[in-house]
Amino acid sequence: MKGVRLNDITKTFGKVHGVKDLNIDIQPGEFFTFLGPSGCGKTTTLRMIAGFYYPTDGKIFFDDRDVTRLQPNKRDIGMVFQNYALFPHMTVNENIAFGLEVRKFSKEEITRKVDEARRLVRLGQYGERKINELSGGQQQRVALARALVIKPDILLLDEPLSNLDAKLREETRIEIKRLQAELGVTTVYVTHDQTEAMAMSDRIMVMEDGYVQQIGTPQEIYNRPVNKFVSSFIGESNTIEMTIMSIDGEKVIVKNEHGVLITGLLENSSPLAPMNKGEKVHVSIRPESIHQGEGENTLTGEITFVEFTGLSVNYMVDIPGITLKVMIINTGGKLLEIGDSIQLNIPARSLYFLGE
Amino acid sequence: MKKQTIQSSQDSLWARITRSPSFIYVLISPLFLILFGYVIYPFYQTFIQSFGSETGLNNYERFFSFESTANLEALWTSVYISVISVITCAIVGVLMAFLLERYDFPGRRMLSVLVLVPMALPPLVGVLSFTFLYGESGIIPRGLQHIFNLEQVPFALEGVWGVIVVHTFTMYTYFYLTASAAIKGLDPSLEEAATNLGASRLRIWRKVILPMLTPSLVAAALLVFMISMASYTAPLIFGVERTMTMQIYLSRTNGNLDMAATQSTILSFVSISFLIIMRWYQNKRNYQNLSKGISVHRSEVKSKVMKVLSVILSFVGVIILLLPILTLILISFSVDGTWTIQVLPPEYTFDHYKALFTDERTWRPIWNSLQMGFVATVGNIIFGVAAAYAMVRLNFKGKTVLDILIMVPWALPGTVVAVNLIAAFSEENIFAFNQVLIGTFWILPLAYFIRHLPLVFRSTSASLMQMDQSIEEASRSLGAGWWMTFRKIVLPLTLTGILAGTLLAFVQSIGEFVASILIYSTSTMPLSVAIFQKMYAFKFGTACAYGVLQIILILIVLTISEKLSKGSAGSAV
Ligand SMILES: Nc1ncnc2c1ncn2[C@@H]1O[C@H](COP(=O)(O)OP(=O)(O)O)[C@@H](O)[C@H]1O
Ligand SMILES: [Mg+2]
């Protein structure tokens, strides 16, 4: 189990920039996730940790060892590829045994470890199968077993669930998390799926266009997104531009151009937010934090869209100058209809002031 | 936590050299060195020689002068033969493709297997069987003369038309293969849509089908033109002296080496131009996307008359396709020297086949060819696999140059390759380790190696391209070094591709005639030259037995390749 540190890492491909000025400090045993839209540089970063790319600038450390330009086969990492990259000319057992053979374990030890690894990923009786005789989910587990059997210092996974169907994805997600917790291996996980990231990670790094946007625990990222990109990429959010009217101790009052006033709390503001009187600021409000009826920040609006999902009722509500997405937990009450007027309240602590 | 002591170990001089961005050029330099020494340098030597001993453009002036027009005539005849060959091959190949892909009739299955028979005929053996069948004293003309009691044979294949008929027979397969692939890709709904819109059959052909076939037909036409220009065996056997390749051969045998060099240079220019046009066209074509996976439905031939007609036609087709091979087999049993003016050989024996393996003198050329083919093929494997790996997996400047340099010797006529080798290796030279290669064992394997450079390269790169790079990376991340990854992962996964190209290179080396005839030495006479000499010594039986042996070898190889490519789609050229 080792920590991973990236110091001022930049990678460019010719003129195209891959990632820029990355600084990451991953703790030993941590489950760390790179999250961001396609093309933002997640794979590039992971491949530099694996040793398939060398950074254009900056240094990479495993604990205190500089591995920036160490060859991939000398890094003691386990890697699971998006398309699994299993060896098609070998059986399940031979695939899993490959890393052990490279490490020159004895025959008996290899057999023992391979059996153990196969049981670990619940592929008990599939040892002699050829790879193309396995389903996608089973192949995924072979890839995991192959990466884990060498007891790697660091486990790297690049969108390992993206080729599975929805149900398998959830099962495998739980499986990976279970294995990681059991083995305690430092894990770097790449995904563009925020649900996956939230459910599995100790910490998440949100990336966009080669730059880090925010690093934090899932709660921090969800509840206190630093900017508009993070707040809209993680979960659903209403992001509204408003002007700060007054700051009175903890209380911040903002207003839009139609005169709608809302009150929030100063502590719920991103370090990057311009919290001064008269400044324009983006306010993030999660749909599920808006309630029906009277309370703090009571507003009245007209319903323009209704959607019933079972778990909740989703409304779009028009308030002068603002269209709010609202999610009300379904308690079996009567549904409102398009054109109906609705009274809403937003607790002051549910407002979050974003930076640019 | 560990201290930074380990760090120093990875900064050794060697480590710093190997990870420098320029190190890749050290790795690929052997490839370029080989291409330089055995392709560019010989070519350059010929080019220098083409100006003759005096400086100036003397030879070129003579080539294009109107006083002695032999060379211009030869150029004209070569172009003329090639153009007609393209037309006849296109007609036969495309018709065959349509017939077999779109119609169902009795005998279709048989015909669709046999349609590729010409590919199994080694060039020299193919031409020989044609003269045995349709030549002046051939079986068919004499048979007709005999049956109808004519004074003279009613027809005989000879001269330019002989060459064209042989070209048509041996090369229509290029059109057939590309056209039938294209027809398989044609969306039948397009045709149906056009019919629904009220278009007549002719109009559909002109407006819908032909435009969609055009790209593949152009590609095939370029290929057939190039191969016809390079054709040497057919003009040689049919005695057409005024073709470029024959002129080179004659200049060379008359000792006029400078002129041979000039003619070679001019012919190379034509061939390389065509290679470049072909590549350009194929790259352009990649953008076009025929819809795939729709199997074309075959219409059944229904009317009685048509049914009978189609049976007769496919029977005739099968006969024409099989006759050359049957003739070779028949003559291979004839007693040497007995077949003179009879329709068919009068006496038969099994001795030629026995002699092949028991008589030292008959066995020798076979053994020579096996040895020389083996050496050349080993070279092709090493070079082809390394070049394919570099091309597909490594990133360096000069990829296009590498690709073209590998294709050039394949595009050059064998005659030209031979002339180039003579120019370069008649003297000591560092690429021959300061030896004179001409007249030694090594010159022919070298020629075979060069002529078949792209075969292993192409089939190997095709399989490499199908292999996901992350499979190699997985192996590296599991701790395997580059070499171990190559041995345990890359080689096993590309083996079918490598093998397919290897087999093809080997049989082509065994049958190579065009370059061999110019540079062989009597101590290492190859099989093809032996066949040629036996022919001219009227030992038809032995010559044909050699030929049948070659065909058997080719059939074995084709069968194995077919089996191999079933598993993976890595195909050779
Ligand atoms: N080998 C490469 N050559 C050139 N550009 C690359 C290469 N790999 C990645 N890139 C570019 O770097 C950026 C980040 O890519 P990547 O790390 O694959 O994104 P992600 O994995 O987040 O989808 C993209 O703009 C991509 O086009
Ligand atoms: Mg990616």
mmCIF file of N, CA and C in Angstrom, chain B residues 205-253:
data_model
loop_
_atom_site.group_PDB
_atom_site.id
_atom_site.type_symbol
_atom_site.label_atom_id
_atom_site.label_comp_id
_atom_site.label_asym_id
_atom_site.label_seq_id
_atom_site.Cartn_x
_atom_site.Cartn_y
_atom_site.Cartn_z
ATOM 1 N N TRP B 205 -28.155 0.038 -63.860
ATOM 2 C CA TRP B 205 -26.738 -0.305 -63.991
ATOM 3 C C TRP B 205 -25.878 0.943 -64.103
ATOM 4 N N ARG B 206 -26.316 1.813 -64.992
ATOM 5 C CA ARG B 206 -25.489 2.969 -65.288
ATOM 6 C C ARG B 206 -25.456 3.949 -64.120
ATOM 7 N N LYS B 207 -26.618 4.144 -63.510
ATOM 8 C CA LYS B 207 -26.728 5.228 -62.536
ATOM 9 C C LYS B 207 -26.495 4.770 -61.090
ATOM 10 N N VAL B 208 -26.771 3.501 -60.819
ATOM 11 C CA VAL B 208 -26.668 3.058 -59.420
ATOM 12 C C VAL B 208 -25.498 2.104 -59.205
ATOM 13 N N ILE B 209 -25.472 1.056 -60.000
ATOM 14 C CA ILE B 209 -24.512 -0.008 -59.693
ATOM 15 C C ILE B 209 -23.096 0.369 -60.093
ATOM 16 N N LEU B 210 -22.925 0.825 -61.325
ATOM 17 C CA LEU B 210 -21.564 1.148 -61.771
ATOM 18 C C LEU B 210 -20.874 2.201 -60.902
ATOM 19 N N PRO B 211 -21.562 3.315 -60.589
ATOM 20 C CA PRO B 211 -20.881 4.301 -59.740
ATOM 21 C C PRO B 211 -20.429 3.717 -58.405
ATOM 22 N N MET B 212 -21.218 2.782 -57.859
ATOM 23 C CA MET B 212 -20.829 2.225 -56.579
ATOM 24 C C MET B 212 -19.671 1.248 -56.705
ATOM 25 N N LEU B 213 -19.539 0.651 -57.894
ATOM 26 C CA LEU B 213 -18.439 -0.292 -58.092
ATOM 27 C C LEU B 213 -17.151 0.425 -58.502
ATOM 28 N N THR B 214 -17.314 1.658 -58.985
ATOM 29 C CA THR B 214 -16.158 2.345 -59.571
ATOM 30 C C THR B 214 -14.887 2.300 -58.721
ATOM 31 N N PRO B 215 -14.958 2.638 -57.439
ATOM 32 C CA PRO B 215 -13.703 2.674 -56.680
ATOM 33 C C PRO B 215 -12.947 1.354 -56.726
ATOM 34 N N SER B 216 -13.657 0.252 -56.531
ATOM 35 C CA SER B 216 -12.940 -1.019 -56.512
ATOM 36 C C SER B 216 -12.438 -1.373 -57.904
ATOM 37 N N LEU B 217 -13.181 -0.970 -58.937
ATOM 38 C CA LEU B 217 -12.729 -1.266 -60.291
ATOM 39 C C LEU B 217 -11.479 -0.460 -60.640
ATOM 40 N N VAL B 218 -11.462 0.791 -60.219
ATOM 41 C CA VAL B 218 -10.273 1.610 -60.493
ATOM 42 C C VAL B 218 -9.054 0.993 -59.814
ATOM 43 N N ALA B 219 -9.233 0.592 -58.560
ATOM 44 C CA ALA B 219 -8.113 -0.014 -57.835
ATOM 45 C C ALA B 219 -7.615 -1.257 -58.565
ATOM 46 N N ALA B 220 -8.538 -2.104 -59.002
ATOM 47 C CA ALA B 220 -8.146 -3.318 -59.703
ATOM 48 C C ALA B 220 -7.479 -2.985 -61.030
ATOM 49 N N ALA B 221 -7.999 -1.982 -61.725
ATOM 50 C CA ALA B 221 -7.435 -1.612 -63.022
ATOM 51 C C ALA B 221 -5.987 -1.159 -62.879
ATOM 52 N N LEU B 222 -5.734 -0.338 -61.857
ATOM 53 C CA LEU B 222 -4.363 0.118 -61.636
ATOM 54 C C LEU B 222 -3.440 -1.069 -61.387
ATOM 55 N N LEU B 223 -3.923 -1.993 -60.576
ATOM 56 C CA LEU B 223 -3.113 -3.159 -60.234
ATOM 57 C C LEU B 223 -2.811 -4.004 -61.472
ATOM 58 N N VAL B 224 -3.851 -4.279 -62.256
ATOM 59 C CA VAL B 224 -3.656 -5.114 -63.443
ATOM 60 C C VAL B 224 -2.734 -4.409 -64.441
ATOM 61 N N PHE B 225 -2.893 -3.122 -64.567
ATOM 62 C CA PHE B 225 -2.025 -2.390 -65.488
ATOM 63 C C PHE B 225 -0.565 -2.535 -65.058
ATOM 64 N N MET B 226 -0.343 -2.362 -63.755
ATOM 65 C CA MET B 226 1.019 -2.441 -63.242
ATOM 66 C C MET B 226 1.617 -3.827 -63.468
ATOM 67 N N ILE B 227 0.833 -4.849 -63.175
ATOM 68 C CA ILE B 227 1.352 -6.207 -63.314
ATOM 69 C C ILE B 227 1.579 -6.540 -64.789
ATOM 70 N N SER B 228 0.706 -6.039 -65.665
ATOM 71 C CA SER B 228 0.889 -6.288 -67.096
ATOM 72 C C SER B 228 2.159 -5.620 -67.616
ATOM 73 N N MET B 229 2.382 -4.405 -67.163
ATOM 74 C CA MET B 229 3.606 -3.714 -67.582
ATOM 75 C C MET B 229 4.833 -4.516 -67.166
ATOM 76 N N ALA B 230 4.753 -5.144 -66.002
ATOM 77 C CA ALA B 230 5.889 -5.882 -65.474
ATOM 78 C C ALA B 230 5.977 -7.291 -66.041
ATOM 79 N N SER B 231 4.940 -7.715 -66.750
ATOM 80 C CA SER B 231 4.878 -9.097 -67.204
ATOM 81 C C SER B 231 6.068 -9.430 -68.106
ATOM 82 N N TYR B 232 6.655 -10.567 -67.838
ATOM 83 C CA TYR B 232 7.842 -10.943 -68.578
ATOM 84 C C TYR B 232 7.698 -12.351 -69.160
ATOM 85 N N THR B 233 7.124 -13.236 -68.365
ATOM 86 C CA THR B 233 7.050 -14.632 -68.766
ATOM 87 C C THR B 233 6.236 -14.826 -70.043
ATOM 88 N N ALA B 234 5.045 -14.198 -70.088
ATOM 89 C CA ALA B 234 4.186 -14.399 -71.249
ATOM 90 C C ALA B 234 4.837 -13.883 -72.534
ATOM 91 N N PRO B 235 5.371 -12.659 -72.565
ATOM 92 C CA PRO B 235 6.060 -12.212 -73.777
ATOM 93 C C PRO B 235 7.230 -13.124 -74.146
ATOM 94 N N LEU B 236 7.925 -13.608 -73.139
ATOM 95 C CA LEU B 236 9.074 -14.482 -73.406
ATOM 96 C C LEU B 236 8.621 -15.747 -74.122
ATOM 97 N N ILE B 237 7.595 -16.409 -73.595
ATOM 98 C CA ILE B 237 7.160 -17.684 -74.144
ATOM 99 C C ILE B 237 6.472 -17.487 -75.493
ATOM 100 N N PHE B 238 5.709 -16.378 -75.626
ATOM 101 C CA PHE B 238 5.039 -16.146 -76.902
ATOM 102 C C PHE B 238 5.898 -15.369 -77.891
ATOM 103 N N GLY B 239 7.139 -15.140 -77.516
ATOM 104 C CA GLY B 239 8.091 -14.532 -78.430
ATOM 105 C C GLY B 239 7.769 -13.103 -78.829
ATOM 106 N N VAL B 240 7.176 -12.333 -77.919
ATOM 107 C CA VAL B 240 6.947 -10.925 -78.212
ATOM 108 C C VAL B 240 8.161 -10.140 -77.712
ATOM 109 N N GLU B 241 9.085 -9.823 -78.595
ATOM 110 C CA GLU B 241 10.326 -9.217 -78.129
ATOM 111 C C GLU B 241 10.199 -7.744 -77.830
ATOM 112 N N ARG B 242 9.233 -7.098 -78.473
ATOM 113 C CA ARG B 242 9.121 -5.654 -78.288
ATOM 114 C C ARG B 242 8.228 -5.310 -77.095
ATOM 115 N N THR B 243 8.630 -5.756 -75.918
ATOM 116 C CA THR B 243 8.016 -5.214 -74.710
ATOM 117 C C THR B 243 9.161 -4.731 -73.843
ATOM 118 N N MET B 244 8.841 -3.884 -72.883
ATOM 119 C CA MET B 244 9.891 -3.293 -72.064
ATOM 120 C C MET B 244 10.720 -4.359 -71.359
ATOM 121 N N THR B 245 10.022 -5.305 -70.740
ATOM 122 C CA THR B 245 10.757 -6.302 -69.959
ATOM 123 C C THR B 245 11.659 -7.138 -70.870
ATOM 124 N N MET B 246 11.148 -7.500 -72.053
ATOM 125 C CA MET B 246 11.960 -8.292 -72.979
ATOM 126 C C MET B 246 13.154 -7.503 -73.473
ATOM 127 N N GLN B 247 12.952 -6.207 -73.722
ATOM 128 C CA GLN B 247 14.062 -5.363 -74.168
ATOM 129 C C GLN B 247 15.175 -5.331 -73.125
ATOM 130 N N ILE B 248 14.749 -5.231 -71.855
ATOM 131 C CA ILE B 248 15.751 -5.228 -70.793
ATOM 132 C C ILE B 248 16.524 -6.548 -70.806
ATOM 133 N N TYR B 249 15.764 -7.629 -70.911
ATOM 134 C CA TYR B 249 16.375 -8.958 -70.927
ATOM 135 C C TYR B 249 17.349 -9.090 -72.096
ATOM 136 N N LEU B 250 16.925 -8.601 -73.274
ATOM 137 C CA LEU B 250 17.780 -8.725 -74.459
ATOM 138 C C LEU B 250 19.020 -7.848 -74.339
ATOM 139 N N SER B 251 18.835 -6.604 -73.881
ATOM 140 C CA SER B 251 19.998 -5.731 -73.698
ATOM 141 C C SER B 251 20.998 -6.384 -72.767
ATOM 142 N N ARG B 252 20.471 -6.947 -71.719
ATOM 143 C CA ARG B 252 21.330 -7.574 -70.706
ATOM 144 C C ARG B 252 22.058 -8.781 -71.314
ATOM 145 N N THR B 253 21.331 -9.648 -72.031
ATOM 146 C CA THR B 253 22.004 -10.835 -72.566
ATOM 147 C C THR B 253 22.931 -10.476 -73.714
#
